[in-house]
Amino acid sequence: MSKLHNADFKNFDKRKRANFINSLSGFKGCNLIGTINSDNVENLAIISSAFHIGADPALIGLIFRPDSVPRDTLENIRNNNQCTLNHVNENIYKKAHQTSARYPKDISEFETCNLKAEYRDECKPPFVQESNIQSLLELVREVPIPENNTHLLIMKIKNVFLDESFIESDGSIDIEASGTITVSGLNNYHRTVKLEKLPYAKASSGKE
Amino acid sequence: MSKLHNADFKNFDKRKRANFINSLSGFKGCNLIGTINSDNVENLAIISSAFHIGADPALIGLIFRPDSVPRDTLENIRNNNQCTLNHVNENIYKKAHQTSARYPKDISEFETCNLKAEYRDECKPPFVQESNIQSLLELVREVPIPENNTHLLIMKIKNVFLDESFIESDGSIDIEASGTITVSGLNNYHRTVKLEKLPYAKASSGKE
């Protein structure tokens, strides 16, 4: 095994460092964030930084870079407190990736990347019709991270839309069966193959 | 598609709600956190809440529940500021899962779950020898999340240990080739199959 010290990857060029460091936390969730602004311009952005914070209250965290790709998304959430979180599946990952391009503010990535916006009930922002697991999130609080000027948005899960056949008897969602994929680094897309669902671990079963 | 409102899953029993909500952010990184306390008792805990915060400085976030499984880990990091982050692979996922059992404070999960602790250089906490991608993390700051009394630990990546053959020319790490797996919900383990590495998206390539 080789050792790379902080000083080594600090000296990588910017893109190389981003690729390297983005790989280190492991596989990541692959989601599309749907928002809308006050002029009713839709925005859609792929995000690999959605993460579980807690189940009760049901909270998800989103990390946003302030000066980079998802700025419209961040502004839209700040303005109307809502976004949709849509799992990316194998059928749409190329279109989902394309949303990471820098489109002008007045362009809807739904339209230009050929994904269908779906509006539901009282939810302001659009969902991605092609996604099989969709949630409506509402802003609870924004936490600035001054170490790198990113922003953590703590979001509450308001509604979830999915085919109930994906929900197992214990409440787990079979996200692999729903087609949800995962991402590594910045741009590597992977489908999954289930190894096993392991039972709740007990201390008595530690030694075999 | 069915709609589940917040009030619906709020009323699930605790375990069912945890399974359901933990599935909603998508696939998660699957890592083992190695720590050591001031009496040199090692601790090892599986964690699915490690997430990328930024590449420069190289930062990873960890979410800890305060009164639950990884309490020893949290205390150890608070005491000596360091932990190791070790990717879980297909060969060790069962042992890794077993670390989630509630062992007494004086028990080393390395020993009882049959994983080998490896000490390196000036790094205080032990690494997991069987892991193919290992990082040393140092505490930058703890951010309390009063909404559910969890704790976000912002960690700086100090050193990375891996076989350099996993590093691609653009800096990405081929974590699938290294055997790294992913987790969904609380206890579903999956290996991955690469679909594609997509090029940096440009606005001009949006319409085909």
CSV table of N, CA, C and O in Angstrom, one decimal, chain A residues 1-7 9 20-21 24-25, chain B residues 31-36 58-60 62 76-77 80-87 118-128 131 133-140 154-162:
chain,number,residue,atom,x,y,z
A,1,MET,N,0.8,-1.2,0.0
A,1,MET,CA,0.0,0.0,0.0
A,1,MET,C,0.9,1.2,0.0
A,1,MET,O,1.8,1.3,0.7
A,2,SER,N,0.4,2.2,-0.8
A,2,SER,CA,1.1,3.5,-0.8
A,2,SER,C,0.5,4.4,0.2
A,2,SER,O,-0.7,4.3,0.5
A,3,LYS,N,1.2,5.4,0.7
A,3,LYS,CA,0.7,6.4,1.5
A,3,LYS,C,0.7,7.7,0.8
A,3,LYS,O,1.7,8.1,0.2
A,4,LEU,N,-0.5,8.4,0.7
A,4,LEU,CA,-0.5,9.7,0.2
A,4,LEU,C,-0.8,10.6,1.3
A,4,LEU,O,-1.9,10.5,2.0
A,5,HIS,N,0.1,11.6,1.6
A,5,HIS,CA,-0.1,12.5,2.7
A,5,HIS,C,-0.9,13.7,2.1
A,5,HIS,O,-1.0,13.9,0.9
A,6,ASN,N,-1.6,14.4,3.1
A,6,ASN,CA,-2.3,15.6,2.7
A,6,ASN,C,-1.6,16.5,1.8
A,6,ASN,O,-2.2,17.0,0.8
A,7,ALA,N,-0.3,16.7,2.0
A,7,ALA,CA,0.5,17.6,1.2
A,7,ALA,C,0.6,17.1,-0.3
A,7,ALA,O,0.7,17.9,-1.2
A,9,PHE,N,-1.9,15.3,-2.0
A,9,PHE,CA,-3.1,15.6,-2.8
A,9,PHE,C,-3.5,17.1,-2.8
A,9,PHE,O,-4.2,17.5,-3.7
A,20,PHE,N,-10.1,12.6,-6.8
A,20,PHE,CA,-9.5,11.7,-5.8
A,20,PHE,C,-10.3,11.8,-4.4
A,20,PHE,O,-10.7,10.8,-3.9
A,21,ILE,N,-10.5,13.0,-4.0
A,21,ILE,CA,-11.1,13.2,-2.6
A,21,ILE,C,-12.6,12.8,-2.7
A,21,ILE,O,-13.1,12.1,-1.7
A,24,LEU,N,-13.2,9.1,-1.7
A,24,LEU,CA,-12.8,8.6,-0.4
A,24,LEU,C,-13.9,8.2,0.6
A,24,LEU,O,-13.7,7.4,1.4
A,25,SER,N,-15.0,8.9,0.5
A,25,SER,CA,-16.1,8.5,1.4
A,25,SER,C,-16.8,7.3,1.0
A,25,SER,O,-17.7,6.8,1.7
B,31,ASN,N,-18.4,2.1,5.6
B,31,ASN,CA,-17.1,2.3,6.1
B,31,ASN,C,-17.0,1.8,7.6
B,31,ASN,O,-18.0,1.7,8.3
B,32,LEU,N,-15.8,1.5,8.0
B,32,LEU,CA,-15.5,1.2,9.4
B,32,LEU,C,-14.7,2.3,9.9
B,32,LEU,O,-13.7,2.7,9.3
B,33,ILE,N,-15.1,2.8,11.1
B,33,ILE,CA,-14.4,3.8,11.8
B,33,ILE,C,-13.5,3.2,12.9
B,33,ILE,O,-14.1,2.5,13.8
B,34,GLY,N,-12.2,3.4,12.9
B,34,GLY,CA,-11.3,2.8,13.9
B,34,GLY,C,-10.9,3.9,14.8
B,34,GLY,O,-10.5,5.0,14.4
B,35,THR,N,-11.0,3.7,16.1
B,35,THR,CA,-10.5,4.7,17.1
B,35,THR,C,-9.9,3.9,18.3
B,35,THR,O,-9.9,2.7,18.4
B,36,ILE,N,-9.3,4.7,19.2
B,36,ILE,CA,-8.6,4.2,20.4
B,36,ILE,C,-8.8,5.1,21.5
B,36,ILE,O,-8.9,6.4,21.3
B,58,ALA,N,-9.5,19.0,2.1
B,58,ALA,CA,-10.2,17.7,2.0
B,58,ALA,C,-11.0,17.4,3.2
B,58,ALA,O,-10.4,17.1,4.3
B,59,LEU,N,-12.3,17.4,3.1
B,59,LEU,CA,-13.1,17.3,4.3
B,59,LEU,C,-14.2,16.2,4.1
B,59,LEU,O,-14.8,16.1,3.1
B,60,ILE,N,-14.4,15.4,5.2
B,60,ILE,CA,-15.4,14.4,5.2
B,60,ILE,C,-16.3,14.7,6.4
B,60,ILE,O,-15.7,15.0,7.5
B,62,LEU,N,-19.1,13.2,9.3
B,62,LEU,CA,-19.6,12.0,9.9
B,62,LEU,C,-20.8,12.4,10.8
B,62,LEU,O,-20.6,13.3,11.6
B,76,ASN,N,-14.1,8.7,21.7
B,76,ASN,CA,-12.6,8.6,21.4
B,76,ASN,C,-12.2,9.7,20.4
B,76,ASN,O,-11.1,10.2,20.6
B,77,ILE,N,-13.0,10.1,19.5
B,77,ILE,CA,-12.6,11.1,18.5
B,77,ILE,C,-12.5,12.5,19.3
B,77,ILE,O,-11.6,13.2,19.1
B,80,ASN,N,-9.1,12.3,21.4
B,80,ASN,CA,-7.8,12.4,20.7
B,80,ASN,C,-7.8,12.9,19.3
B,80,ASN,O,-6.8,12.9,18.6
B,81,ASN,N,-9.0,13.4,18.9
B,81,ASN,CA,-9.1,14.1,17.6
B,81,ASN,C,-9.0,13.3,16.3
B,81,ASN,O,-9.0,13.8,15.2
B,82,GLN,N,-8.7,12.0,16.4
B,82,GLN,CA,-8.4,11.2,15.2
B,82,GLN,C,-9.3,10.0,15.1
B,82,GLN,O,-9.7,9.4,16.1
B,83,CYS,N,-9.6,9.6,13.9
B,83,CYS,CA,-10.1,8.2,13.6
B,83,CYS,C,-9.6,7.8,12.3
B,83,CYS,O,-9.1,8.6,11.5
B,84,THR,N,-9.8,6.5,12.0
B,84,THR,CA,-9.5,6.0,10.7
B,84,THR,C,-10.8,5.7,10.0
B,84,THR,O,-11.8,5.4,10.6
B,85,LEU,N,-10.8,5.9,8.7
B,85,LEU,CA,-12.0,5.5,7.8
B,85,LEU,C,-11.5,4.5,6.9
B,85,LEU,O,-10.6,4.7,6.1
B,86,ASN,N,-12.2,3.3,6.9
B,86,ASN,CA,-11.7,2.1,6.2
B,86,ASN,C,-12.9,1.6,5.3
B,86,ASN,O,-14.0,1.2,5.8
B,87,HIS,N,-12.7,1.6,4.0
B,87,HIS,CA,-13.8,1.1,3.1
B,87,HIS,C,-14.1,-0.4,3.4
B,87,HIS,O,-13.1,-1.2,3.6
B,118,GLU,N,-4.3,-2.5,12.4
B,118,GLU,CA,-3.0,-2.2,11.9
B,118,GLU,C,-2.6,-0.7,12.3
B,118,GLU,O,-3.4,0.2,12.1
B,119,TYR,N,-1.4,-0.6,12.9
B,119,TYR,CA,-1.0,0.8,13.3
B,119,TYR,C,0.1,1.2,12.3
B,119,TYR,O,0.9,0.5,11.9
B,120,ARG,N,0.0,2.5,12.0
B,120,ARG,CA,0.9,3.1,11.0
B,120,ARG,C,1.5,4.4,11.5
B,120,ARG,O,0.8,5.3,12.0
B,121,ASP,N,2.8,4.5,11.3
B,121,ASP,CA,3.5,5.8,11.5
B,121,ASP,C,3.0,6.5,12.8
B,121,ASP,O,2.9,5.9,13.9
B,122,GLU,N,2.7,7.8,12.6
B,122,GLU,CA,2.4,8.6,13.7
B,122,GLU,C,0.9,8.6,14.0
B,122,GLU,O,0.4,9.3,14.9
B,123,CYS,N,0.1,7.8,13.3
B,123,CYS,CA,-1.3,7.7,13.4
B,123,CYS,C,-1.7,7.0,14.7
B,123,CYS,O,-1.3,5.9,15.0
B,124,LYS,N,-2.5,7.7,15.6
B,124,LYS,CA,-2.9,7.1,16.8
B,124,LYS,C,-3.9,5.9,16.6
B,124,LYS,O,-3.7,4.9,17.1
B,125,PRO,N,-5.0,6.1,15.9
B,125,PRO,CA,-6.0,5.1,15.9
B,125,PRO,C,-5.6,4.0,14.9
B,125,PRO,O,-4.9,4.2,14.0
B,126,PRO,N,-6.2,2.8,15.1
B,126,PRO,CA,-5.8,1.6,14.3
B,126,PRO,C,-6.6,1.6,13.0
B,126,PRO,O,-7.8,2.0,12.9
B,127,PHE,N,-6.0,1.2,11.9
B,127,PHE,CA,-6.7,0.9,10.6
B,127,PHE,C,-7.1,-0.5,10.6
B,127,PHE,O,-6.7,-1.4,11.4
B,128,VAL,N,-8.0,-0.8,9.6
B,128,VAL,CA,-8.5,-2.2,9.4
B,128,VAL,C,-7.6,-2.8,8.2
B,128,VAL,O,-7.7,-2.3,7.1
B,131,SER,N,-9.1,-3.8,4.9
B,131,SER,CA,-9.7,-2.8,4.0
B,131,SER,C,-8.7,-2.3,3.0
B,131,SER,O,-7.5,-2.1,3.3
B,133,ILE,N,-8.9,0.6,1.1
B,133,ILE,CA,-8.8,2.1,1.0
B,133,ILE,C,-9.0,2.6,2.4
B,133,ILE,O,-10.1,2.5,3.0
B,134,GLN,N,-7.9,3.2,3.0
B,134,GLN,CA,-7.9,3.6,4.4
B,134,GLN,C,-7.5,5.0,4.5
B,134,GLN,O,-6.5,5.4,3.8
B,135,SER,N,-8.2,5.8,5.3
B,135,SER,CA,-7.8,7.2,5.5
B,135,SER,C,-7.6,7.5,7.0
B,135,SER,O,-8.3,6.9,7.8
B,136,LEU,N,-6.7,8.4,7.3
B,136,LEU,CA,-6.7,9.0,8.6
B,136,LEU,C,-7.4,10.3,8.6
B,136,LEU,O,-7.1,11.2,7.8
B,137,LEU,N,-8.3,10.4,9.5
B,137,LEU,CA,-9.1,11.7,9.6
B,137,LEU,C,-8.8,12.4,10.9
B,137,LEU,O,-8.6,11.7,12.0
B,138,GLU,N,-8.8,13.7,10.9
B,138,GLU,CA,-8.6,14.5,12.1
B,138,GLU,C,-9.7,15.5,12.3
B,138,GLU,O,-10.2,16.1,11.3
B,139,LEU,N,-10.2,15.6,13.5
B,139,LEU,CA,-11.4,16.4,13.8
B,139,LEU,C,-11.0,17.9,13.6
B,139,LEU,O,-10.1,18.4,14.1
B,140,VAL,N,-11.9,18.5,12.8
B,140,VAL,CA,-11.8,20.0,12.6
B,140,VAL,C,-12.8,20.7,13.6
B,140,VAL,O,-12.4,21.6,14.3
B,154,ILE,N,-17.0,17.4,11.5
B,154,ILE,CA,-16.2,17.7,10.2
B,154,ILE,C,-14.8,17.3,10.4
B,154,ILE,O,-14.1,17.7,11.3
B,155,MET,N,-14.4,16.4,9.5
B,155,MET,CA,-13.1,15.8,9.6
B,155,MET,C,-12.2,16.1,8.4
B,155,MET,O,-12.7,16.1,7.3
B,156,LYS,N,-10.9,16.4,8.7
B,156,LYS,CA,-10.0,16.6,7.6
B,156,LYS,C,-9.3,15.3,7.3
B,156,LYS,O,-8.9,14.6,8.2
B,157,ILE,N,-9.1,15.1,6.0
B,157,ILE,CA,-8.4,13.9,5.5
B,157,ILE,C,-6.9,14.2,5.6
B,157,ILE,O,-6.4,15.1,4.9
B,158,LYS,N,-6.2,13.4,6.5
B,158,LYS,CA,-4.8,13.7,6.6
B,158,LYS,C,-3.9,12.8,5.7
B,158,LYS,O,-3.0,13.3,5.0
B,159,ASN,N,-4.1,11.5,5.8
B,159,ASN,CA,-3.4,10.5,5.0
B,159,ASN,C,-4.3,9.6,4.3
B,159,ASN,O,-5.4,9.2,4.9
B,160,VAL,N,-3.9,9.0,3.2
B,160,VAL,CA,-4.7,8.0,2.5
B,160,VAL,C,-3.7,6.8,2.2
B,160,VAL,O,-2.6,7.0,1.7
B,161,PHE,N,-4.2,5.6,2.5
B,161,PHE,CA,-3.4,4.4,2.2
B,161,PHE,C,-4.2,3.5,1.3
B,161,PHE,O,-5.3,3.1,1.6
B,162,LEU,N,-3.6,3.3,0.1
B,162,LEU,CA,-4.2,2.4,-0.9
B,162,LEU,C,-3.2,1.9,-1.8
B,162,LEU,O,-2.1,2.5,-1.9
